[in-house]
Amino acid sequence: MTKPAFPELTAAIDHLRASLGTPVAVWHYTPSFSVVRFENPDGGKTYRPFWRDSEGWRPGVPPKPWPLFTRPNPLPPNADPIVVVEGEKCANLAHSIGLCAVTSAGGAGGA
């Protein structure tokens, strides 16, 4: 079954708000792939990927291969070293102290 498509990423996120909670962070891997963190009403958290095809933005995972989340984006051609971390927050933190960092969607099991 094909997931519904939405004209904008914000509309796709809003479509899941009632079932998943409040979106609190969005990480843009590429112009057509993002991951959103939702905080649930019970205090839990969940992450959902969104991807764009010719019909619009869809919740769910895109066809493989999935892009990497890099900071800076794009990585400079002479980036050395590149630190592999778990999670977008860690990639942003590494970049904030001057490191080039990369992570994959789906946590440690997504690589």
GROMACS .gro file of N, CA and C in nm:
model
  333
    1MET      N    1   0.084  -0.118   0.000
    1MET     CA    2   0.000   0.000   0.000
    1MET      C    3   0.089   0.125   0.000
    2THR      N    4   0.063   0.217  -0.090
    2THR     CA    5   0.140   0.340  -0.100
    2THR      C    6   0.092   0.440   0.004
    3LYS      N    7   0.187   0.503   0.071
    3LYS     CA    8   0.153   0.605   0.170
    3LYS      C    9   0.107   0.731   0.096
    4PRO      N   10   0.019   0.811   0.160
    4PRO     CA   11  -0.027   0.933   0.094
    4PRO      C   12   0.087   1.032   0.073
    5ALA      N   13   0.075   1.114  -0.031
    5ALA     CA   14   0.174   1.217  -0.061
    5ALA      C   15   0.115   1.353  -0.025
    6PHE      N   16   0.201   1.443   0.024
    6PHE     CA   17   0.161   1.578   0.064
    6PHE      C   18   0.248   1.679  -0.009
    7PRO      N   19   0.191   1.796  -0.042
    7PRO     CA   20   0.267   1.893  -0.122
    7PRO      C   21   0.389   1.952  -0.048
    8GLU      N   22   0.383   1.959   0.083
    8GLU     CA   23   0.491   2.017   0.163
    8GLU      C   24   0.527   1.922   0.277
    9LEU      N   25   0.651   1.929   0.322
    9LEU     CA   26   0.695   1.847   0.435
    9LEU      C   27   0.612   1.877   0.559
   10THR      N   28   0.582   2.003   0.582
   10THR     CA   29   0.504   2.039   0.702
   10THR      C   30   0.367   1.973   0.702
   11ALA      N   31   0.305   1.959   0.586
   11ALA     CA   32   0.174   1.893   0.578
   11ALA      C   33   0.187   1.744   0.609
   12ALA      N   34   0.294   1.682   0.562
   12ALA     CA   35   0.317   1.540   0.592
   12ALA      C   36   0.340   1.519   0.741
   13ILE      N   37   0.415   1.609   0.803
   13ILE     CA   38   0.440   1.601   0.948
   13ILE      C   39   0.309   1.619   1.023
   14ASP      N   40   0.230   1.719   0.985
   14ASP     CA   41   0.102   1.744   1.052
   14ASP      C   42   0.008   1.625   1.042
   15HIS      N   43   0.017   1.549   0.934
   15HIS     CA   44  -0.066   1.431   0.914
   15HIS      C   45  -0.042   1.327   1.026
   16LEU      N   46   0.079   1.322   1.079
   16LEU     CA   47   0.111   1.223   1.184
   16LEU      C   48   0.106   1.280   1.325
   17ARG      N   49   0.083   1.410   1.337
   17ARG     CA   50   0.085   1.475   1.468
   17ARG      C   51  -0.014   1.412   1.566
   18ALA      N   52  -0.136   1.384   1.523
   18ALA     CA   53  -0.238   1.331   1.614
   18ALA      C   54  -0.199   1.194   1.670
   19SER      N   55  -0.134   1.111   1.590
   19SER     CA   56  -0.101   0.977   1.637
   19SER      C   57   0.036   0.968   1.704
   20LEU      N   58   0.129   1.060   1.670
   20LEU     CA   59   0.266   1.049   1.722
   20LEU      C   60   0.304   1.155   1.824
   21GLY      N   61   0.233   1.266   1.828
   21GLY     CA   62   0.266   1.372   1.922
   21GLY      C   63   0.321   1.496   1.853
   22THR      N   64   0.392   1.575   1.930
   22THR     CA   65   0.443   1.704   1.883
   22THR      C   66   0.578   1.688   1.814
   23PRO      N   67   0.592   1.739   1.692
   23PRO     CA   68   0.725   1.736   1.629
   23PRO      C   69   0.816   1.838   1.697
   24VAL      N   70   0.934   1.793   1.741
   24VAL     CA   71   1.024   1.882   1.815
   24VAL      C   72   1.157   1.906   1.745
   25ALA      N   73   1.189   1.825   1.644
   25ALA     CA   74   1.314   1.845   1.570
   25ALA      C   75   1.298   1.786   1.430
   26VAL      N   76   1.361   1.852   1.334
   26VAL     CA   77   1.364   1.804   1.196
   26VAL      C   78   1.508   1.809   1.149
   27TRP      N   79   1.557   1.697   1.096
   27TRP     CA   80   1.692   1.691   1.040
   27TRP      C   81   1.680   1.664   0.891
   28HIS      N   82   1.734   1.753   0.810
   28HIS     CA   83   1.728   1.742   0.665
   28HIS      C   84   1.856   1.674   0.615
   29TYR      N   85   1.843   1.552   0.570
   29TYR     CA   86   1.956   1.478   0.515
   29TYR      C   87   1.989   1.530   0.375
   30THR      N   88   1.886   1.545   0.294
   30THR     CA   89   1.897   1.599   0.159
   30THR      C   90   1.772   1.683   0.135
   31PRO      N   91   1.761   1.752   0.023
   31PRO     CA   92   1.637   1.826  -0.006
   31PRO      C   93   1.514   1.735  -0.020
   32SER      N   94   1.533   1.604  -0.033
   32SER     CA   95   1.418   1.516  -0.048
   32SER      C   96   1.411   1.404   0.057
   33PHE      N   97   1.485   1.417   0.168
   33PHE     CA   98   1.480   1.317   0.276
   33PHE      C   99   1.507   1.385   0.409
   34SER      N  100   1.413   1.369   0.503
   34SER     CA  101   1.426   1.429   0.636
   34SER      C  102   1.381   1.329   0.741
   35VAL      N  103   1.428   1.348   0.864
   35VAL     CA  104   1.386   1.268   0.978
   35VAL      C  105   1.330   1.364   1.083
   36VAL      N  106   1.216   1.327   1.142
   36VAL     CA  107   1.148   1.411   1.240
   36VAL      C  108   1.139   1.338   1.373
   37ARG      N  109   1.170   1.410   1.481
   37ARG     CA  110   1.151   1.355   1.616
   37ARG      C  111   1.018   1.408   1.670
   38PHE      N  112   0.935   1.316   1.718
   38PHE     CA  113   0.808   1.350   1.781
   38PHE      C  114   0.817   1.317   1.929
   39GLU      N  115   0.762   1.403   2.014
   39GLU     CA  116   0.745   1.373   2.156
   39GLU      C  117   0.601   1.334   2.179
   40ASN      N  118   0.582   1.214   2.235
   40ASN     CA  119   0.449   1.160   2.258
   40ASN      C  120   0.385   1.224   2.380
   41PRO      N  121   0.251   1.223   2.387
   41PRO     CA  122   0.183   1.277   2.505
   41PRO      C  123   0.223   1.209   2.635
   42ASP      N  124   0.267   1.082   2.629
   42ASP     CA  125   0.307   1.010   2.751
   42ASP      C  126   0.452   1.037   2.790
   43GLY      N  127   0.521   1.128   2.715
   43GLY     CA  128   0.659   1.163   2.747
   43GLY      C  129   0.762   1.086   2.667
   44GLY      N  130   0.720   0.989   2.589
   44GLY     CA  131   0.813   0.913   2.507
   44GLY      C  132   0.851   0.989   2.381
   45LYS      N  133   0.938   0.929   2.302
   45LYS     CA  134   0.980   0.992   2.177
   45LYS      C  135   0.980   0.887   2.067
   46THR      N  136   0.962   0.933   1.946
   46THR     CA  137   0.969   0.846   1.830
   46THR      C  138   1.022   0.927   1.712
   47TYR      N  139   1.081   0.858   1.618
   47TYR     CA  140   1.139   0.922   1.500
   47TYR      C  141   1.070   0.867   1.376
   48ARG      N  142   1.046   0.953   1.278
   48ARG     CA  143   0.988   0.910   1.153
   48ARG      C  144   1.060   0.975   1.036
   49PRO      N  145   1.096   0.895   0.936
   49PRO     CA  146   1.153   0.952   0.814
   49PRO      C  147   1.041   0.999   0.721
   50PHE      N  148   1.075   1.097   0.638
   50PHE     CA  149   0.987   1.149   0.534
   50PHE      C  150   1.070   1.165   0.408
   51TRP      N  151   1.012   1.134   0.294
   51TRP     CA  152   1.084   1.147   0.169
   51TRP      C  153   0.993   1.202   0.061
   52ARG      N  154   1.055   1.264  -0.037
   52ARG     CA  155   0.979   1.328  -0.144
   52ARG      C  156   1.005   1.256  -0.276
   53ASP      N  157   0.896   1.229  -0.346
   53ASP     CA  158   0.905   1.175  -0.481
   53ASP      C  159   0.832   1.272  -0.575
   54SER      N  160   0.804   1.230  -0.695
   54SER     CA  161   0.742   1.319  -0.793
   54SER      C  162   0.601   1.362  -0.753
   55GLU      N  163   0.537   1.290  -0.660
   55GLU     CA  164   0.401   1.324  -0.617
   55GLU      C  165   0.398   1.408  -0.490
   56GLY      N  166   0.508   1.418  -0.416
   56GLY     CA  167   0.511   1.496  -0.294
   56GLY      C  168   0.582   1.425  -0.181
   57TRP      N  169   0.563   1.475  -0.059
   57TRP     CA  170   0.628   1.420   0.060
   57TRP      C  171   0.547   1.303   0.115
   58ARG      N  172   0.617   1.198   0.155
   58ARG     CA  173   0.553   1.079   0.212
   58ARG      C  174   0.618   1.042   0.345
   59PRO      N  175   0.537   1.000   0.442
   59PRO     CA  176   0.596   0.943   0.563
   59PRO      C  177   0.647   0.802   0.532
   60GLY      N  178   0.755   0.764   0.596
   60GLY     CA  179   0.810   0.631   0.575
   60GLY      C  180   0.948   0.635   0.512
   61VAL      N  181   1.004   0.519   0.495
   61VAL     CA  182   1.140   0.511   0.442
   61VAL      C  183   1.138   0.510   0.289
   62PRO      N  184   1.233   0.579   0.228
   62PRO     CA  185   1.241   0.579   0.082
   62PRO      C  186   1.308   0.452   0.032
   63PRO      N  187   1.307   0.432  -0.098
   63PRO     CA  188   1.385   0.320  -0.151
   63PRO      C  189   1.533   0.339  -0.117
   64LYS      N  190   1.603   0.229  -0.098
   64LYS     CA  191   1.747   0.236  -0.070
   64LYS      C  192   1.822   0.265  -0.197
   65PRO      N  193   1.942   0.316  -0.191
   65PRO     CA  194   2.022   0.345  -0.072
   65PRO      C  195   1.977   0.477  -0.007
   66TRP      N  196   1.981   0.480   0.126
   66TRP     CA  197   1.945   0.600   0.200
   66TRP      C  198   2.065   0.692   0.209
   67PRO      N  199   2.039   0.821   0.210
   67PRO     CA  200   2.151   0.915   0.223
   67PRO      C  201   2.203   0.919   0.367
   68LEU      N  202   2.324   0.967   0.383
   68LEU     CA  203   2.382   0.989   0.516
   68LEU      C  204   2.353   1.132   0.559
   69PHE      N  205   2.345   1.152   0.689
   69PHE     CA  206   2.333   1.286   0.747
   69PHE      C  207   2.474   1.334   0.774
   70THR      N  208   2.514   1.441   0.710
   70THR     CA  209   2.650   1.492   0.726
   70THR      C  210   2.649   1.634   0.777
   71ARG      N  211   2.751   1.666   0.855
   71ARG     CA  212   2.775   1.802   0.902
   71ARG      C  213   2.921   1.830   0.886
   72PRO      N  214   2.962   1.927   0.808
   72PRO     CA  215   2.875   2.014   0.730
   72PRO      C  216   2.815   1.938   0.612
   73ASN      N  217   2.715   1.998   0.551
   73ASN     CA  218   2.648   1.936   0.439
   73ASN      C  219   2.658   2.027   0.319
   74PRO      N  220   2.725   1.991   0.213
   74PRO     CA  221   2.796   1.865   0.195
   74PRO      C  222   2.932   1.867   0.265
   75LEU      N  223   2.986   1.748   0.286
   75LEU     CA  224   3.121   1.740   0.341
   75LEU      C  225   3.220   1.798   0.241
   76PRO      N  226   3.320   1.871   0.289
   76PRO     CA  227   3.422   1.921   0.196
   76PRO      C  228   3.503   1.804   0.139
   77PRO      N  229   3.553   1.818   0.017
   77PRO     CA  230   3.625   1.706  -0.046
   77PRO      C  231   3.751   1.665   0.030
   78ASN      N  232   3.809   1.755   0.108
   78ASN     CA  233   3.931   1.723   0.182
   78ASN      C  234   3.904   1.696   0.329
   79ALA      N  235   3.779   1.662   0.365
   79ALA     CA  236   3.743   1.638   0.505
   79ALA      C  237   3.824   1.522   0.562
   80ASP      N  238   3.900   1.552   0.667
   80ASP     CA  239   3.982   1.449   0.730
   80ASP      C  240   4.019   1.498   0.869
   81PRO      N  241   3.978   1.433   0.975
   81PRO     CA  242   3.904   1.308   0.976
   81PRO      C  243   3.753   1.332   0.964
   82ILE      N  244   3.679   1.225   0.938
   82ILE     CA  245   3.533   1.227   0.943
   82ILE      C  246   3.493   1.135   1.057
   83VAL      N  247   3.417   1.188   1.151
   83VAL     CA  248   3.375   1.114   1.269
   83VAL      C  249   3.240   1.049   1.242
   84VAL      N  250   3.228   0.919   1.267
   84VAL     CA  251   3.101   0.848   1.253
   84VAL      C  252   3.036   0.845   1.391
   85VAL      N  253   2.914   0.898   1.401
   85VAL     CA  254   2.845   0.907   1.529
   85VAL      C  255   2.707   0.842   1.518
   86GLU      N  256   2.643   0.822   1.632
   86GLU     CA  257   2.507   0.770   1.631
   86GLU      C  258   2.410   0.884   1.661
   87GLY      N  259   2.337   0.924   1.560
   87GLY     CA  260   2.232   1.023   1.578
   87GLY      C  261   2.267   1.161   1.526
   88GLU      N  262   2.162   1.229   1.482
   88GLU     CA  263   2.176   1.362   1.425
   88GLU      C  264   2.222   1.464   1.529
   89LYS      N  265   2.173   1.449   1.651
   89LYS     CA  266   2.216   1.543   1.756
   89LYS      C  267   2.366   1.533   1.779
   90CYS      N  268   2.419   1.413   1.778
   90CYS     CA  269   2.564   1.395   1.796
   90CYS      C  270   2.641   1.451   1.678
   91ALA      N  271   2.588   1.434   1.556
   91ALA     CA  272   2.654   1.490   1.438
   91ALA      C  273   2.659   1.642   1.447
   92ASN      N  274   2.550   1.703   1.489
   92ASN     CA  275   2.548   1.849   1.504
   92ASN      C  276   2.645   1.893   1.614
   93LEU      N  277   2.650   1.820   1.724
   93LEU     CA  278   2.742   1.854   1.833
   93LEU      C  279   2.887   1.844   1.787
   94ALA      N  280   2.920   1.736   1.716
   94ALA     CA  281   3.057   1.721   1.665
   94ALA      C  282   3.093   1.836   1.572
   95HIS      N  283   3.000   1.874   1.487
   95HIS     CA  284   3.025   1.985   1.395
   95HIS      C  285   3.043   2.116   1.470
   96SER      N  286   2.972   2.131   1.581
   96SER     CA  287   2.981   2.256   1.658
   96SER      C  288   3.120   2.276   1.720
   97ILE      N  289   3.198   2.167   1.733
   97ILE     CA  290   3.334   2.181   1.785
   97ILE      C  291   3.439   2.165   1.675
   98GLY      N  292   3.392   2.177   1.549
   98GLY     CA  293   3.485   2.182   1.438
   98GLY      C  294   3.515   2.050   1.369
   99LEU      N  295   3.443   1.945   1.402
   99LEU     CA  296   3.466   1.817   1.338
   99LEU      C  297   3.370   1.795   1.221
  100CYS      N  298   3.409   1.715   1.125
  100CYS     CA  299   3.320   1.669   1.019
  100CYS      C  300   3.258   1.539   1.070
  101ALA      N  301   3.126   1.528   1.062
  101ALA     CA  302   3.057   1.412   1.119
  101ALA      C  303   2.954   1.356   1.023
  102VAL      N  304   2.927   1.226   1.040
  102VAL     CA  305   2.828   1.157   0.958
  102VAL      C  306   2.753   1.058   1.045
  103THR      N  307   2.622   1.040   1.014
  103THR     CA  308   2.541   0.939   1.081
  103THR      C  309   2.441   0.884   0.981
  104SER      N  310   2.375   0.775   1.015
  104SER     CA  311   2.277   0.717   0.926
  104SER      C  312   2.138   0.720   0.990
  105ALA      N  313   2.037   0.721   0.907
  105ALA     CA  314   1.899   0.716   0.958
  105ALA      C  315   1.873   0.581   1.020
  106GLY      N  316   1.788   0.579   1.121
  106GLY     CA  317   1.751   0.452   1.183
  106GLY      C  318   1.837   0.409   1.299
  107GLY      N  319   1.922   0.497   1.349
  107GLY     CA  320   2.006   0.462   1.463
  107GLY      C  321   2.115   0.362   1.426
  108ALA      N  322   2.168   0.296   1.527
  108ALA     CA  323   2.280   0.205   1.505
  108ALA      C  324   2.241   0.090   1.412
  109GLY      N  325   2.117   0.049   1.414
  109GLY     CA  326   2.073  -0.060   1.328
  109GLY      C  327   2.046  -0.019   1.185
  110GLY      N  328   2.049   0.112   1.158
  110GLY     CA  329   2.019   0.160   1.024
  110GLY      C  330   2.138   0.169   0.932
  111ALA      N  331   2.255   0.152   0.987
  111ALA     CA  332   2.376   0.168   0.905
  111ALA      C  333   2.398   0.050   0.814
   0.00000   0.00000   0.00000
